[in-house]
Amino acid sequence: MRKYIVAGNWKMNTTVPEGVALAKEVAEKAASLPSNVELIVAPPFTHLSAVGQALKGSKVLLSAQNCADQEKGAYTGEVAAAMLASIPCQYTILGHSERRQYYGETDEKLVVKTRLALDNALKVILCVGENLKEREAGKHFDIVSAQIENVLFHFSAEDLKNIVIAYEPVWAIGTGKTATAAQAEEIHAHIRSVIAGRFGLDVAEDMTILYGGSCKPSNAKELFAEKDIDGGLIGGASLKADDFLAIASSF
Ligand code: PEP
């Protein structure tokens, strides 16, 4: 069964007390959401324990924004998948375009990180998406296929049950420019067909594929109405509980 998910990527925003207050508000307001919608928040590493406590007893799940590509040891400043799992955290985002762009995240590294996350019982939200130059050159389908193949084709159909894909056109992230519902849907359908080609139709049909890029209460309904868009990865709008919940109520 395909799951509907709305995940909030807080990026490098909020202090710990601010994050805890936001999490408490999200947890309280999430109580009225339909049970088929999974809500996730992804605060910075420093907030995970406190936010996890604030979410206790609610249906909101906890995600990290990244994890290390090593198991443990002398890797100063890094945070291992096993550490995240011990908080406990249920998810980690991997391959966000900001990590690909500013921190040299490669598909090769993402294979390693995804393996480590899954081995530690963390689910993965794997981000893919083309930049503006690639979209203008008409290469968006190829870029996204390659990102999917380079990472997900190293995993099994069983592994894919614990992986969610987030399609995030880089030109739409934090820019206020949203892909139209039709633009997003054609890429989501393409992603599903790439998955089907490798893993079969049933696996592809069960896969949750989120849209991310300036998704807000005013456009979420139209995006989520598309048959291959199963929710959103939300940046800016996840920092306001009311906006985040309004998006999650848009199915
Ligand atoms: C994101 O960074 O994952 C994102 C979708 O950001 P925004 O919603 O702010 O465009």
Coordinates of C-alpha atoms and ligand atoms in Angstrom, one line a residue:
M1 CA 0.0 0.0 0.0
R2 CA 1.3 3.4 -1.0
K3 CA 1.8 5.8 2.0
Y4 CA 0.9 9.5 1.9
I5 CA 3.6 11.5 3.7
V6 CA 4.3 15.2 4.5
A7 CA 7.8 15.8 5.8
G8 CA 9.1 19.1 7.1
N9 CA 12.8 19.8 6.5
W10 CA 13.7 22.5 9.0
K11 CA 17.2 22.8 7.5
M12 CA 19.5 25.0 9.7
N13 CA 16.7 26.9 11.4
T14 CA 15.5 27.4 15.0
T15 CA 17.3 27.2 18.3
V16 CA 16.6 24.1 20.4
P17 CA 13.8 25.8 22.5
E18 CA 12.3 27.2 19.3
G19 CA 12.4 23.8 17.7
V20 CA 10.8 22.1 20.7
A21 CA 8.0 24.7 20.8
L22 CA 7.4 24.2 17.0
A23 CA 7.4 20.4 17.5
K24 CA 4.9 20.6 20.3
E25 CA 2.6 22.7 18.2
V26 CA 2.9 20.4 15.3
A27 CA 2.2 17.3 17.5
E28 CA -0.9 18.9 19.0
K29 CA -2.4 20.0 15.7
A30 CA -1.5 16.7 14.0
A31 CA -4.0 14.8 16.2
S32 CA -6.8 15.8 13.8
L33 CA -5.1 14.5 10.7
P34 CA -6.5 11.5 8.9
S35 CA -4.7 8.3 9.8
N36 CA -3.5 7.6 6.2
V37 CA -1.2 10.7 6.3
E38 CA 2.2 10.3 7.9
L39 CA 3.7 13.4 9.3
I40 CA 7.5 13.8 9.8
V41 CA 9.7 16.6 11.0
A42 CA 13.4 16.8 10.3
P43 CA 15.1 19.2 12.7
P44 CA 18.9 19.8 12.9
F45 CA 21.0 17.1 14.6
T46 CA 21.3 19.2 17.8
H47 CA 17.5 19.2 18.2
L48 CA 16.7 15.5 17.6
S49 CA 16.6 14.3 21.2
A50 CA 14.6 17.2 22.6
V51 CA 12.2 17.3 19.6
G52 CA 11.8 13.5 19.9
Q53 CA 10.7 14.0 23.5
A54 CA 8.3 16.7 22.5
L55 CA 6.7 14.4 19.9
K56 CA 6.3 11.5 22.3
G57 CA 2.7 10.2 22.3
S58 CA 1.9 12.0 19.0
K59 CA 1.8 10.5 15.6
V60 CA 4.5 12.7 14.2
L61 CA 7.7 10.9 13.3
L62 CA 11.3 12.1 13.6
S63 CA 13.8 12.4 10.8
A64 CA 17.4 13.6 10.5
Q65 CA 18.5 15.7 7.5
N66 CA 21.6 13.6 6.8
C67 CA 23.8 10.8 8.1
A68 CA 27.5 9.9 7.9
D69 CA 28.9 7.6 5.2
Q70 CA 31.0 5.8 7.8
E71 CA 29.8 3.4 10.6
K72 CA 31.8 5.0 13.4
G73 CA 35.2 6.2 14.5
A74 CA 37.5 9.1 13.7
Y75 CA 35.2 11.3 11.6
T76 CA 35.0 14.6 13.4
G77 CA 31.8 16.4 13.1
E78 CA 29.9 13.5 11.6
V79 CA 26.8 11.7 12.9
A80 CA 26.4 8.0 12.3
A81 CA 23.2 6.2 11.3
A82 CA 23.4 4.1 14.5
M83 CA 23.5 7.2 16.6
L84 CA 20.3 8.5 14.9
A85 CA 18.6 5.2 15.4
S86 CA 19.4 5.3 19.1
I87 CA 17.6 8.6 19.7
P88 CA 15.3 7.1 18.3
C89 CA 14.8 8.6 14.9
Q90 CA 12.7 6.8 12.3
Y91 CA 13.9 8.5 9.1
T92 CA 16.8 10.3 7.6
I93 CA 16.7 12.6 4.5
L94 CA 19.6 11.8 2.2
G95 CA 20.9 13.5 -1.0
H96 CA 19.1 16.9 -0.5
S97 CA 20.2 19.2 -3.3
E98 CA 21.8 21.6 -0.7
R99 CA 24.0 18.7 0.4
R100 CA 24.8 17.7 -3.2
Q101 CA 25.6 21.4 -4.1
Y102 CA 27.4 22.7 -1.0
Y103 CA 28.9 19.5 0.5
G104 CA 29.9 17.4 -2.5
E105 CA 27.3 14.7 -1.9
T106 CA 27.7 12.2 -4.7
D107 CA 25.4 9.3 -5.8
E108 CA 28.3 7.0 -4.8
K109 CA 28.2 8.4 -1.2
L110 CA 24.5 8.1 -1.2
V111 CA 24.6 4.4 -1.9
V112 CA 26.8 4.0 1.2
K113 CA 24.7 6.3 3.4
T114 CA 21.5 4.6 2.3
R115 CA 22.9 1.2 3.1
L116 CA 24.1 2.3 6.6
A117 CA 20.7 3.9 7.3
L118 CA 18.7 0.8 6.3
D119 CA 21.1 -1.5 8.2
N120 CA 20.3 0.6 11.3
A121 CA 16.5 0.4 10.7
L122 CA 16.2 4.0 9.6
K123 CA 13.9 4.8 6.7
V124 CA 15.3 7.0 4.0
I125 CA 13.9 10.0 2.1
L126 CA 16.1 10.1 -0.9
C127 CA 16.1 13.5 -2.8
V128 CA 16.5 13.8 -6.5
G129 CA 16.0 16.6 -8.9
E130 CA 17.4 18.7 -11.7
N131 CA 18.8 22.2 -11.6
L132 CA 17.6 25.1 -13.7
K133 CA 20.3 24.7 -16.4
E134 CA 19.4 21.0 -16.8
R135 CA 15.7 21.8 -17.0
E136 CA 16.3 24.5 -19.6
A137 CA 18.4 22.1 -21.6
G138 CA 15.5 19.6 -21.5
K139 CA 17.6 17.1 -19.6
H140 CA 15.4 16.8 -16.5
F141 CA 14.1 13.3 -17.3
D142 CA 17.6 11.9 -17.9
I143 CA 19.1 13.6 -14.8
V144 CA 16.5 12.2 -12.5
S145 CA 16.6 8.7 -14.0
A146 CA 20.4 8.7 -13.6
Q147 CA 20.1 9.7 -9.9
I148 CA 17.5 7.0 -9.3
E149 CA 19.5 4.3 -11.1
N150 CA 22.9 5.3 -9.6
V151 CA 21.5 4.9 -6.0
L152 CA 18.4 2.8 -5.9
F153 CA 19.5 0.2 -8.4
H154 CA 22.0 -0.9 -5.8
F155 CA 19.2 -2.0 -3.5
S156 CA 16.5 -4.7 -3.4
A157 CA 12.8 -4.5 -3.8
E158 CA 12.6 -5.4 -0.1
D159 CA 14.9 -2.4 0.7
L160 CA 12.7 -0.1 -1.3
K161 CA 9.9 -0.6 1.2
N162 CA 11.9 1.5 3.5
I163 CA 12.8 4.2 1.0
V164 CA 10.7 7.2 0.0
I165 CA 11.7 9.3 -3.0
A166 CA 11.5 13.1 -3.0
Y167 CA 11.5 14.8 -6.3
E168 CA 12.8 18.4 -5.7
P169 CA 13.6 20.5 -8.8
V170 CA 16.5 22.6 -7.5
W171 CA 15.1 25.7 -9.3
A172 CA 11.9 25.5 -7.1
I173 CA 13.6 25.1 -3.7
G174 CA 13.3 28.1 -1.5
T175 CA 12.7 30.3 -4.6
G176 CA 9.0 30.7 -4.5
K177 CA 8.8 29.1 -8.0
T178 CA 6.8 25.9 -7.8
A179 CA 6.8 23.3 -10.5
T180 CA 3.2 23.2 -11.9
A181 CA 1.2 20.2 -10.9
A182 CA 1.6 18.9 -14.5
Q183 CA 5.4 19.5 -14.5
A184 CA 5.7 17.6 -11.2
E185 CA 3.3 14.8 -12.2
E186 CA 5.2 14.0 -15.5
I187 CA 8.5 13.5 -13.6
H188 CA 6.8 11.6 -10.8
A189 CA 5.2 9.3 -13.4
H190 CA 8.6 8.9 -15.0
I191 CA 10.3 8.0 -11.7
R192 CA 7.6 5.4 -11.1
S193 CA 8.2 3.9 -14.6
V194 CA 12.0 3.8 -13.9
I195 CA 11.3 1.9 -10.7
A196 CA 8.8 -0.4 -12.5
G197 CA 11.4 -1.2 -15.2
R198 CA 13.8 -2.5 -12.6
F199 CA 11.7 -3.8 -9.7
G200 CA 8.3 -4.5 -11.3
L201 CA 5.0 -2.7 -11.3
D202 CA 3.9 -3.7 -7.8
V203 CA 7.0 -2.2 -6.2
A204 CA 6.6 0.9 -8.3
E205 CA 2.9 1.3 -7.4
D206 CA 3.7 1.0 -3.6
M207 CA 6.6 3.5 -3.7
T208 CA 5.8 6.9 -2.1
I209 CA 7.1 9.8 -4.2
L210 CA 7.0 13.2 -2.6
Y211 CA 7.2 16.6 -4.3
G212 CA 9.4 19.4 -2.8
G213 CA 10.0 22.9 -3.9
S214 CA 8.1 25.9 -2.6
C215 CA 5.1 23.7 -1.7
K216 CA 2.7 25.7 0.5
P217 CA -0.9 25.7 1.6
S218 CA -2.0 27.5 -1.5
N219 CA -0.6 25.0 -4.0
A220 CA -0.5 21.7 -2.1
K221 CA -4.0 20.6 -3.0
E222 CA -3.4 20.8 -6.7
L223 CA -0.1 19.0 -6.5
F224 CA -1.3 16.2 -4.2
A225 CA -4.3 15.7 -6.5
E226 CA -2.0 14.2 -9.1
K227 CA -2.0 10.4 -9.1
D228 CA 1.8 10.0 -8.8
I229 CA 2.3 12.7 -6.1
D230 CA 2.0 11.1 -2.7
G231 CA 2.8 14.1 -0.5
G232 CA 5.5 16.7 0.0
L233 CA 8.9 17.4 1.4
I234 CA 8.4 20.9 2.8
G235 CA 11.1 23.5 3.6
G236 CA 10.1 27.0 4.4
A237 CA 6.5 26.3 5.1
S238 CA 7.3 23.6 7.6
L239 CA 8.6 26.2 10.0
K240 CA 5.0 27.4 10.7
A241 CA 2.9 24.7 12.3
D242 CA -0.3 26.1 10.8
D243 CA 1.1 26.1 7.2
F244 CA 2.6 22.7 7.7
L245 CA -0.6 21.2 8.9
A246 CA -2.6 23.0 6.2
I247 CA -0.4 21.3 3.6
A248 CA -0.8 17.9 5.4
S249 CA -4.6 18.4 5.2
S250 CA -4.5 18.9 1.5
F251 CA -4.9 15.4 0.3
Ligands
PEP1 C1 13.4 21.6 0.6 O1 14.5 22.2 0.9 O2 13.4 20.4 0.7 C2 12.3 22.4 0.2 C3 11.4 21.8 -0.5 O3 12.3 23.7 0.5 P1 11.2 24.8 0.2 O4 9.9 24.2 0.5 O5 11.5 26.0 1.1 O6 11.3 25.2 -1.3

